[in-house]
Short mmCIF file of N, CA, C and O in Angstrom, two decimals:
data_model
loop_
_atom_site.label_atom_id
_atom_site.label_comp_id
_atom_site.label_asym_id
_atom_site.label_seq_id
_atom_site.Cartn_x
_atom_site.Cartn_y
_atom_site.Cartn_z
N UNK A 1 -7.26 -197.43 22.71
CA UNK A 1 -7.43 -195.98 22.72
C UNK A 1 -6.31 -195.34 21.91
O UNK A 1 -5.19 -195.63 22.33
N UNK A 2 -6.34 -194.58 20.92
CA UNK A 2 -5.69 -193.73 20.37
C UNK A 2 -5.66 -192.15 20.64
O UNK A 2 -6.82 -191.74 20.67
N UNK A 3 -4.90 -191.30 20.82
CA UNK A 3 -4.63 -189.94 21.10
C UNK A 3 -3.66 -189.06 20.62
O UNK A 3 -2.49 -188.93 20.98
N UNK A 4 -4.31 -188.46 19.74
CA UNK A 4 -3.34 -187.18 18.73
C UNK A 4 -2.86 -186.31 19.53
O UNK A 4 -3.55 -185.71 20.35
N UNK A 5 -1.29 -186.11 19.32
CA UNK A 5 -0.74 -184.65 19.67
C UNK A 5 -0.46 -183.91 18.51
O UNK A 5 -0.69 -184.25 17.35
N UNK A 6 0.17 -182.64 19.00
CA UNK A 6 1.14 -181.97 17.74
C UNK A 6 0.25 -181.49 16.52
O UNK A 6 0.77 -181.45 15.40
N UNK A 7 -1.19 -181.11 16.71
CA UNK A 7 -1.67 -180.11 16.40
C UNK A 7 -1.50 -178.67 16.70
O UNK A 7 -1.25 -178.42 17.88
N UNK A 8 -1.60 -177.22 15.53
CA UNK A 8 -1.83 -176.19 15.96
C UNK A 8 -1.84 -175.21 14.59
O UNK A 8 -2.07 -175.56 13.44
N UNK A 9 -1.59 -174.23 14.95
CA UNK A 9 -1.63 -172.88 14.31
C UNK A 9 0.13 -172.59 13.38
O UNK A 9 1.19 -172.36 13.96
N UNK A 10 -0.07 -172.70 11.93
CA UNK A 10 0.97 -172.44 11.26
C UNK A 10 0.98 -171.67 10.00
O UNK A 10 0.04 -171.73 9.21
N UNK A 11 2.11 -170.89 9.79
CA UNK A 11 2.19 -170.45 8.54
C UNK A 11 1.71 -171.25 7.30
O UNK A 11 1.64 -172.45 7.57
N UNK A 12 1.40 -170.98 6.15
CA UNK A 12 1.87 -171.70 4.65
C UNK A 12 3.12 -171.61 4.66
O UNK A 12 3.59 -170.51 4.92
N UNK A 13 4.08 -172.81 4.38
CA UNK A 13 5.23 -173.53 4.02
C UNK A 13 5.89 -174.03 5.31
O UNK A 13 7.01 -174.55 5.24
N UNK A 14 5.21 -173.87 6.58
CA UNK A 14 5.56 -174.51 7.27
C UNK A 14 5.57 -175.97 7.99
O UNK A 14 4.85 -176.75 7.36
N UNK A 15 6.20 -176.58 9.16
CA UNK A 15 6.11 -178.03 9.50
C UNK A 15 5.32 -178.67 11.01
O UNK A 15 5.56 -178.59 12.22
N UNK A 16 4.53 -179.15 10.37
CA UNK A 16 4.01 -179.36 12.33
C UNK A 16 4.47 -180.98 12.16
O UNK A 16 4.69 -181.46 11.06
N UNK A 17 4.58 -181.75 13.44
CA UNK A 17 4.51 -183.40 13.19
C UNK A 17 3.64 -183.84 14.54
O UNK A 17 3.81 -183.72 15.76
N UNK A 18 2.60 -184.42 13.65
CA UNK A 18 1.55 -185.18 14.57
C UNK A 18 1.86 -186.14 15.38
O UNK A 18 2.69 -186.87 14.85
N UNK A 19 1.48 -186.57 16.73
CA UNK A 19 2.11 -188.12 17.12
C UNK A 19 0.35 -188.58 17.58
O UNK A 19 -0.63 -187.92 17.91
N UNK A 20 0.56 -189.76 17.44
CA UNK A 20 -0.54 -190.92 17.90
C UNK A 20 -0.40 -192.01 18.80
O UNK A 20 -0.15 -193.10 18.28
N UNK A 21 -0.55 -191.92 20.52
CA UNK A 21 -0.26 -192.78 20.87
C UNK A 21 -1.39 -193.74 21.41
O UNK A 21 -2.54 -193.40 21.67
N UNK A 22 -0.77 -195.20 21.56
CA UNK A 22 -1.78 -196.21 21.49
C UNK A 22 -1.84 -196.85 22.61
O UNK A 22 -0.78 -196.88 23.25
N UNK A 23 -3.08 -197.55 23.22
CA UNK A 23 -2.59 -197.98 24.20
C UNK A 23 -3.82 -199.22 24.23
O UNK A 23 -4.67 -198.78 23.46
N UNK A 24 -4.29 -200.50 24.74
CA UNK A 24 -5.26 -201.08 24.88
C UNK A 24 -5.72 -202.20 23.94
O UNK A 24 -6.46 -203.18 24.08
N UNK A 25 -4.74 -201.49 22.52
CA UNK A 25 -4.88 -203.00 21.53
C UNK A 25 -3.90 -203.05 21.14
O UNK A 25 -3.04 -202.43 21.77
N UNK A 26 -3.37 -203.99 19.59
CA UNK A 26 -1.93 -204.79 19.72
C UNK A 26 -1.50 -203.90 18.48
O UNK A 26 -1.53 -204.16 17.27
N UNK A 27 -1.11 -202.85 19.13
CA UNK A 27 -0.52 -201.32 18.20
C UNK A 27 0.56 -202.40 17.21
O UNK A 27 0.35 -202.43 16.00
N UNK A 28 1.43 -203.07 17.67
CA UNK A 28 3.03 -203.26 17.00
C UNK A 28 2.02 -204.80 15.84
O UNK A 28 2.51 -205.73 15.20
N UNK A 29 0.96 -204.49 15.99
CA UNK A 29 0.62 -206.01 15.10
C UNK A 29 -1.02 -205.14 14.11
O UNK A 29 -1.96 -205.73 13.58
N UNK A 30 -0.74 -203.46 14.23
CA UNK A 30 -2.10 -202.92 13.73
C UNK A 30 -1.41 -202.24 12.51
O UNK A 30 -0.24 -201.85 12.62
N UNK A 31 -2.15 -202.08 11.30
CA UNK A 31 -1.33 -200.94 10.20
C UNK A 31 -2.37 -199.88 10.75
O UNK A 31 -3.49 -200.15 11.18
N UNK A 32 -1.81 -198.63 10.65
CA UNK A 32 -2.25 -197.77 11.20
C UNK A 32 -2.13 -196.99 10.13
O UNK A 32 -1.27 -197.15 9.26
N UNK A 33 -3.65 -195.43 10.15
CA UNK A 33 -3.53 -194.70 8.98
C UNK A 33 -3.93 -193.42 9.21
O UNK A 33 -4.97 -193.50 9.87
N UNK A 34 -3.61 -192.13 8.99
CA UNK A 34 -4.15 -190.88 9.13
C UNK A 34 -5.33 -190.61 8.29
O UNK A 34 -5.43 -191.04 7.14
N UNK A 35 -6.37 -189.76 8.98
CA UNK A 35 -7.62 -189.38 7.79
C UNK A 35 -7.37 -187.81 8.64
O UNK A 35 -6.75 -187.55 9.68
N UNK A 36 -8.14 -186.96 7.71
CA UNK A 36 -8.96 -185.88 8.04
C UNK A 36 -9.95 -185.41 7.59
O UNK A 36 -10.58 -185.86 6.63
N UNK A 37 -10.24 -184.24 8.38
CA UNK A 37 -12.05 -184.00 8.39
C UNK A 37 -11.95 -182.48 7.84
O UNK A 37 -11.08 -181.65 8.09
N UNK A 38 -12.84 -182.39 7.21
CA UNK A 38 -12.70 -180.87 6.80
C UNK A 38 -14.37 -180.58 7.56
O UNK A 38 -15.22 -181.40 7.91
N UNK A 39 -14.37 -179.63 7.59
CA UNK A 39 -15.71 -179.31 8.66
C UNK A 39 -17.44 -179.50 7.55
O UNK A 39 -17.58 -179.03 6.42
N UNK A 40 -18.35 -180.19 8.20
CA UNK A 40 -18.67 -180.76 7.39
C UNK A 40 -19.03 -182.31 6.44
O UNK A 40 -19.97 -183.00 6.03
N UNK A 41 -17.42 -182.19 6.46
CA UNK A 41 -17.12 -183.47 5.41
C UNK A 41 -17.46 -184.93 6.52
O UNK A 41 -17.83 -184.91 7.69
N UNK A 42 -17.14 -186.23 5.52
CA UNK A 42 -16.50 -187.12 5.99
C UNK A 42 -15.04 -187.09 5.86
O UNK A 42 -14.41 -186.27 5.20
N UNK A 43 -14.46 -188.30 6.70
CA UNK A 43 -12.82 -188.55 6.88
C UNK A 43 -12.21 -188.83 5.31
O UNK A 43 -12.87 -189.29 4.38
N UNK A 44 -11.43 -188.62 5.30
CA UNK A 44 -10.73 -188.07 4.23
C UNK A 44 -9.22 -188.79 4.43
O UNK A 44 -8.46 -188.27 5.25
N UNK A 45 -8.66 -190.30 3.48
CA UNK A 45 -7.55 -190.87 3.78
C UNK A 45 -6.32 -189.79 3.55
O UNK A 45 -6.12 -189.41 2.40
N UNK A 46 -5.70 -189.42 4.36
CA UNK A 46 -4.22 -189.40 4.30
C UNK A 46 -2.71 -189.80 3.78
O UNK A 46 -1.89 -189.48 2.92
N UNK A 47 -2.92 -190.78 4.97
CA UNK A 47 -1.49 -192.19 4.82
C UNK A 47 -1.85 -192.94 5.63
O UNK A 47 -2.57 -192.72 6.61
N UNK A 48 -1.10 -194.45 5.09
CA UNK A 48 -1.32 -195.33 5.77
C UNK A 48 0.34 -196.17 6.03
O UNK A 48 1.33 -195.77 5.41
N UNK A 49 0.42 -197.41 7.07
CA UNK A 49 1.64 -197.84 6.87
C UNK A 49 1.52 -198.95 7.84
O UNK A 49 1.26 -198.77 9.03
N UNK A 50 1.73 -200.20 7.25
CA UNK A 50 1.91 -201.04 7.73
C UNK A 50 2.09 -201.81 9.04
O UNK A 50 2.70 -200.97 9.70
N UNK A 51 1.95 -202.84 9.80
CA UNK A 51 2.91 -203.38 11.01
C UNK A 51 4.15 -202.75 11.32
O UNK A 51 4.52 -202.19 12.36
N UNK A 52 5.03 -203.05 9.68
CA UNK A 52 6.14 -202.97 10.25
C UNK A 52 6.65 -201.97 9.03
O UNK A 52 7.52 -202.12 8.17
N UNK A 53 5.90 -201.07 9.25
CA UNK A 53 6.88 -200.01 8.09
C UNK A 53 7.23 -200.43 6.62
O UNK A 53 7.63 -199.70 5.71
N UNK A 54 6.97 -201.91 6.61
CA UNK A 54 7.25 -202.33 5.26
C UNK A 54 6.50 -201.68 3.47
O UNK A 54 7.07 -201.68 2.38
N UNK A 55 5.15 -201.23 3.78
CA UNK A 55 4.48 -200.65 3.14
C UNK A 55 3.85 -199.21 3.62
O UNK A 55 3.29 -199.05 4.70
N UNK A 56 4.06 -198.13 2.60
CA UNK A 56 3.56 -196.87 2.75
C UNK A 56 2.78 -196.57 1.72
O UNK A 56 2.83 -197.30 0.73
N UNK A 57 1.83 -195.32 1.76
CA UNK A 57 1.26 -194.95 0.80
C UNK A 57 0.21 -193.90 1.54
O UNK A 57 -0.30 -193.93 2.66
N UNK A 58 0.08 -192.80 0.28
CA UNK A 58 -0.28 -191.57 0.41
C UNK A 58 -1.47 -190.92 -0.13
O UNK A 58 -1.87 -191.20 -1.25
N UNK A 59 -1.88 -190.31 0.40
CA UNK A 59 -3.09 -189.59 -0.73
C UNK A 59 -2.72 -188.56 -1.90
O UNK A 59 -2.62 -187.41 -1.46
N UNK A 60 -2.51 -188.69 -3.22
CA UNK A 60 -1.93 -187.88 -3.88
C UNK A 60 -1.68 -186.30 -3.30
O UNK A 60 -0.59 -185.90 -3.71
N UNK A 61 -2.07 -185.72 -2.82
CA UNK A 61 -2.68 -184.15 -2.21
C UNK A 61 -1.24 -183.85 -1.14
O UNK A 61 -0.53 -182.90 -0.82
N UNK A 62 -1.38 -185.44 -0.82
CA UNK A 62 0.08 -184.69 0.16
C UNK A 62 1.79 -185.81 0.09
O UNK A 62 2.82 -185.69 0.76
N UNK A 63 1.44 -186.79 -0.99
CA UNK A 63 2.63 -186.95 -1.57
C UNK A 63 3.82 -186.46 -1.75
O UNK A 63 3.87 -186.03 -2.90
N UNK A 64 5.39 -186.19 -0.87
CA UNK A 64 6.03 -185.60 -0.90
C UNK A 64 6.11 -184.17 -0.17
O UNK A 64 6.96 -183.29 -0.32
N UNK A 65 4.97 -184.20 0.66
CA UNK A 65 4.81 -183.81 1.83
C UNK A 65 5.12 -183.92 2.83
O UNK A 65 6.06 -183.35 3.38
N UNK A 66 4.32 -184.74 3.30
CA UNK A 66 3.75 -185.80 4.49
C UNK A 66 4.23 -186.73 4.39
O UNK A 66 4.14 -187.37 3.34
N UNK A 67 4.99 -187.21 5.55
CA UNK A 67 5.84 -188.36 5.84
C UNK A 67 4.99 -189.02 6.90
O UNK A 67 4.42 -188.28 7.70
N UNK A 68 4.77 -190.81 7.01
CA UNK A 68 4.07 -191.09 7.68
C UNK A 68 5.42 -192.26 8.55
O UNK A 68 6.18 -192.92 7.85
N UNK A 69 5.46 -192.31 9.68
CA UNK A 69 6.40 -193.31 9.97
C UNK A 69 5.84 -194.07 11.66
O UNK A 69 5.00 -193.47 12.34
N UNK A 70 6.28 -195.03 11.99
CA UNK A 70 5.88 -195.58 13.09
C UNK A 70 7.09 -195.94 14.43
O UNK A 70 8.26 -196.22 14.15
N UNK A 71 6.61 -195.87 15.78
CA UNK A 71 7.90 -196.35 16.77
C UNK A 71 7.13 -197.40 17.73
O UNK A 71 6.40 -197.17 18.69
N UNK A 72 7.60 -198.83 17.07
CA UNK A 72 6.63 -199.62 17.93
C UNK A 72 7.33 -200.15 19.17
O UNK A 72 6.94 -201.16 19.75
N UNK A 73 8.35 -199.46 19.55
CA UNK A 73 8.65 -199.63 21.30
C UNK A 73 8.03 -198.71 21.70
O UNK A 73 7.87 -198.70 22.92
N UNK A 74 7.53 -197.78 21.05
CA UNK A 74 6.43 -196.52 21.63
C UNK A 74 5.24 -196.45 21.61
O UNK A 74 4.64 -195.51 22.15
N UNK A 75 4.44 -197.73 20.78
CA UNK A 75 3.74 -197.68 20.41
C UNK A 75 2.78 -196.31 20.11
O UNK A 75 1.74 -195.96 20.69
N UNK A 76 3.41 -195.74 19.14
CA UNK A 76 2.96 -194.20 18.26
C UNK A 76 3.31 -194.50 16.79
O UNK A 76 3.99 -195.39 16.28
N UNK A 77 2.57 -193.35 16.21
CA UNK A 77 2.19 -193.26 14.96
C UNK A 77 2.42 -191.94 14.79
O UNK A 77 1.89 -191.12 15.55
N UNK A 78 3.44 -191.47 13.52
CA UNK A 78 3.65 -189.93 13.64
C UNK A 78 3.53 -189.62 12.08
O UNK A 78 4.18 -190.25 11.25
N UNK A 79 2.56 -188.46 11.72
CA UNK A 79 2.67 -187.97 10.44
C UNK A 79 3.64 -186.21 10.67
O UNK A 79 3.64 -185.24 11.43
N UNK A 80 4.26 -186.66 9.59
CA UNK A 80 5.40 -184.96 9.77
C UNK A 80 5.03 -184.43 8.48
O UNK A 80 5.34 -184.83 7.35
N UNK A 81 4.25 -183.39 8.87
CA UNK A 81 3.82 -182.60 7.72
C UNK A 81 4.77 -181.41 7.29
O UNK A 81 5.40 -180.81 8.16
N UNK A 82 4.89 -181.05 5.88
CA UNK A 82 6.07 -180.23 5.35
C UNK A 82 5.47 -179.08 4.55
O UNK A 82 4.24 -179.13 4.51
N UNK A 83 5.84 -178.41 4.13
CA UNK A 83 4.89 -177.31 3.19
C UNK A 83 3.58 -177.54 3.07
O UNK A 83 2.86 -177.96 2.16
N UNK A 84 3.36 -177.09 4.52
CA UNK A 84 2.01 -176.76 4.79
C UNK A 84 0.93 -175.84 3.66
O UNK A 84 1.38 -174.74 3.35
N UNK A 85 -0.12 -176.13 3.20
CA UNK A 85 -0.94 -175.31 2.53
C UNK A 85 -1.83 -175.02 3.50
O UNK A 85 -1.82 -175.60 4.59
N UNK A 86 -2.79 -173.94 3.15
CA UNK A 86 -4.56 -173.79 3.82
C UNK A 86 -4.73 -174.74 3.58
O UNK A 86 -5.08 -175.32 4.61
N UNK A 87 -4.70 -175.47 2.67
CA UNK A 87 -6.24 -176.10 2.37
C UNK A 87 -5.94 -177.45 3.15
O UNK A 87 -6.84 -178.29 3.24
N UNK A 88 -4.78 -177.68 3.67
CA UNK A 88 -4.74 -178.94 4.63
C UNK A 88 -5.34 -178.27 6.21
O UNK A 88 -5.36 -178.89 7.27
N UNK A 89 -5.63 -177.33 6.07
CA UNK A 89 -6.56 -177.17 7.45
C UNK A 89 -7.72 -177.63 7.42
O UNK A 89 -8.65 -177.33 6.67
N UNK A 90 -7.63 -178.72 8.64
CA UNK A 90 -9.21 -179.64 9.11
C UNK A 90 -8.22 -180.52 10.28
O UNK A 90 -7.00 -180.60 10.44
N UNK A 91 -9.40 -181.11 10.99
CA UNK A 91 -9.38 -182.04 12.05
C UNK A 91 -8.62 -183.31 11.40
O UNK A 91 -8.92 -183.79 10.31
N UNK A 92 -7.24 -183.92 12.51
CA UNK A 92 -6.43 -184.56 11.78
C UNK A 92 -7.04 -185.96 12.95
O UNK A 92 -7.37 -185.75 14.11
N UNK A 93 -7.06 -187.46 12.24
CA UNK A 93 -7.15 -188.62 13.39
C UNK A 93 -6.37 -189.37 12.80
O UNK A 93 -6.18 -189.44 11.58
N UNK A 94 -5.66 -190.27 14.06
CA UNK A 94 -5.76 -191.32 13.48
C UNK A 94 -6.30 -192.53 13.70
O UNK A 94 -6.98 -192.70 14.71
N UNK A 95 -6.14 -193.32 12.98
CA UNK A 95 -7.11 -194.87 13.09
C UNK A 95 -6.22 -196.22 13.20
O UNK A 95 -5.12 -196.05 12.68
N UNK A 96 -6.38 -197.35 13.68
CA UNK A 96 -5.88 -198.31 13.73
C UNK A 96 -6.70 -199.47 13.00
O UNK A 96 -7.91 -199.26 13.00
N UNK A 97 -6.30 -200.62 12.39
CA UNK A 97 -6.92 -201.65 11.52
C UNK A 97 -6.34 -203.00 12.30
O UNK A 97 -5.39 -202.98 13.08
N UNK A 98 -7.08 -204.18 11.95
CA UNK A 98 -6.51 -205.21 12.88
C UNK A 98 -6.34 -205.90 11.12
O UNK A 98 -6.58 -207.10 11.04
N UNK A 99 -6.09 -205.42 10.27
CA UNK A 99 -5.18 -205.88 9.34
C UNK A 99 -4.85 -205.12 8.25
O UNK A 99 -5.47 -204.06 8.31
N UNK A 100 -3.86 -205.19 6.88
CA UNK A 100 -3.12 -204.41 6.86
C UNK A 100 -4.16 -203.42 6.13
O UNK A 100 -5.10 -203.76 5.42
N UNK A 101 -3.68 -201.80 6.58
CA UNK A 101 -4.25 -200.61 6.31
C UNK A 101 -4.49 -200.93 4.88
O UNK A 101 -3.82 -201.79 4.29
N UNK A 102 -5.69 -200.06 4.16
CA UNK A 102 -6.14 -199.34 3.60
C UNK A 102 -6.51 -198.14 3.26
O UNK A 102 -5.98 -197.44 4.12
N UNK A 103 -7.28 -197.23 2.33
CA UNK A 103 -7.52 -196.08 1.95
C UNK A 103 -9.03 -195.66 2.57
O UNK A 103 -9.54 -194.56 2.77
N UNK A 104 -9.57 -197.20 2.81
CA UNK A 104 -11.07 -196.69 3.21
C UNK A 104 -11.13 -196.84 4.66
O UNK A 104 -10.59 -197.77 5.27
N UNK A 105 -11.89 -195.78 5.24
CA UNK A 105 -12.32 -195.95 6.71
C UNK A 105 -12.94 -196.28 7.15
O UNK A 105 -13.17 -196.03 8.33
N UNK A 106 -13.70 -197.20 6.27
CA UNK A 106 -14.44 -198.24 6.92
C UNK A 106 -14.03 -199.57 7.22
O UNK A 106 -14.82 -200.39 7.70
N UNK A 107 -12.84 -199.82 6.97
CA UNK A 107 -12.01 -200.75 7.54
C UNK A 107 -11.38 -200.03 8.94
O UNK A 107 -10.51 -200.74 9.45
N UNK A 108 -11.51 -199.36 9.33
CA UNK A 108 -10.31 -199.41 10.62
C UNK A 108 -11.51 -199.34 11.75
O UNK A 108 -12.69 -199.00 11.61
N UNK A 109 -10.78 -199.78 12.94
CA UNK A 109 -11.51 -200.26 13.83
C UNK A 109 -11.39 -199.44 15.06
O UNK A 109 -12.32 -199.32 15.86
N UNK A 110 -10.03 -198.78 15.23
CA UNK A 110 -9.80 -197.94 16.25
C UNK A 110 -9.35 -196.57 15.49
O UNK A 110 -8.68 -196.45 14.46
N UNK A 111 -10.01 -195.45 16.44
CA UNK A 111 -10.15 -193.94 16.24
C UNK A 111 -10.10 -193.33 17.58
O UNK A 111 -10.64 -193.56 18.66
N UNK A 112 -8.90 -192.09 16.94
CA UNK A 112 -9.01 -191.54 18.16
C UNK A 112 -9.42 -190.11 18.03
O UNK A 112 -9.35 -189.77 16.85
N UNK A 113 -9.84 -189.10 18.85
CA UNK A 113 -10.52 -187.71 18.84
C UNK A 113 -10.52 -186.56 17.44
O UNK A 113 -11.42 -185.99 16.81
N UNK A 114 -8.89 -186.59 17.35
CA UNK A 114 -8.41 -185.76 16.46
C UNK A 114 -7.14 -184.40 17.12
O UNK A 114 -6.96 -184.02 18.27
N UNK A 115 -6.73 -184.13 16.32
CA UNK A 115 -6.32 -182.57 16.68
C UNK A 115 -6.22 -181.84 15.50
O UNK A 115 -5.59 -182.25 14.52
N UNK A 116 -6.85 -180.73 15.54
CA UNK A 116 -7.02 -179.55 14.97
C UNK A 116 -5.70 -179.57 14.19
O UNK A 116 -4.72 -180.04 14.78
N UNK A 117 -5.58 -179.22 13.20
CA UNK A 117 -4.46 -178.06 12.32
C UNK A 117 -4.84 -177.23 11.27
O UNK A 117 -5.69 -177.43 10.40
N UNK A 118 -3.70 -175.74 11.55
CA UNK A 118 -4.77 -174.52 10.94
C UNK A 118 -3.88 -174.09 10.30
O UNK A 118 -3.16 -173.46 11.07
N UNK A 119 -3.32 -174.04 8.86
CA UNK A 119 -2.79 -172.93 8.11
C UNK A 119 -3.12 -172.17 7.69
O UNK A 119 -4.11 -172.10 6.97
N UNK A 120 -2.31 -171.24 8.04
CA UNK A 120 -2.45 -169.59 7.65
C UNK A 120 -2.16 -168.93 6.83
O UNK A 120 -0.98 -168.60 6.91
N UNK A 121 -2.91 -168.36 5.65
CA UNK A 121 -2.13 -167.82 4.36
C UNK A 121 -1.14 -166.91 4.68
O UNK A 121 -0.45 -166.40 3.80
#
């Protein structure tokens, strides 16, 4: 089971940071990856990052943004978003892979609900 916090309501140029916590499969042995949904759409890759933090990578759109990092005595997954735009408003998830992440979501195996984030011009 996966479960997003640290969604909400923000200015443009501001910072929210998402957390993802895991519980039920082998989080510290999953690369784990953010997508979002724009209403409408399909999931839409984010970031992704490895077991062990060793590999990162981004969706150009929020490159130097969005920081994706992991705490596997916590088993969580946290994206810290930075100069927020509108247009990153949509439903944020994340997903777990039982090997190492990718860009497509049809590799990951665990999903959890989402949480909302809304910037505000």
């Amino acid at each position: 089971q996966l479960v997003e916090s640290g969604g909400g309501v923000v200015q443009a140029g501001g910072s929210l940071r998402l957390s993802c916590a895991a519980s039920g499969h082998p989080f510290s042995s999953s690369g784990m990856g953010w997508f979002r949904r724009y209403p409408g759409k399909e999931r839409e890759f984010v970031a992704a990052i490895t077991w062990n933090g060793g590999d990162i990578f981004y969706d150009a759109s929020v490159e130097g943004r969005f920081t994706i990092f992991r705490d596997n005595a916590k088993n969580t997954v946290y994206l810290q978003m930075n100069s927020l735009k509108p247009e990153d408003t949509a439903v944020y998830l994340c997903a777990g892979s039982g090997r190492p992440p990718t860009r497509n979501r049809n590799d990951y195996i665990y999903w959890g609900q989402g949480t909302q984030v809304t910037v505000s011009s």
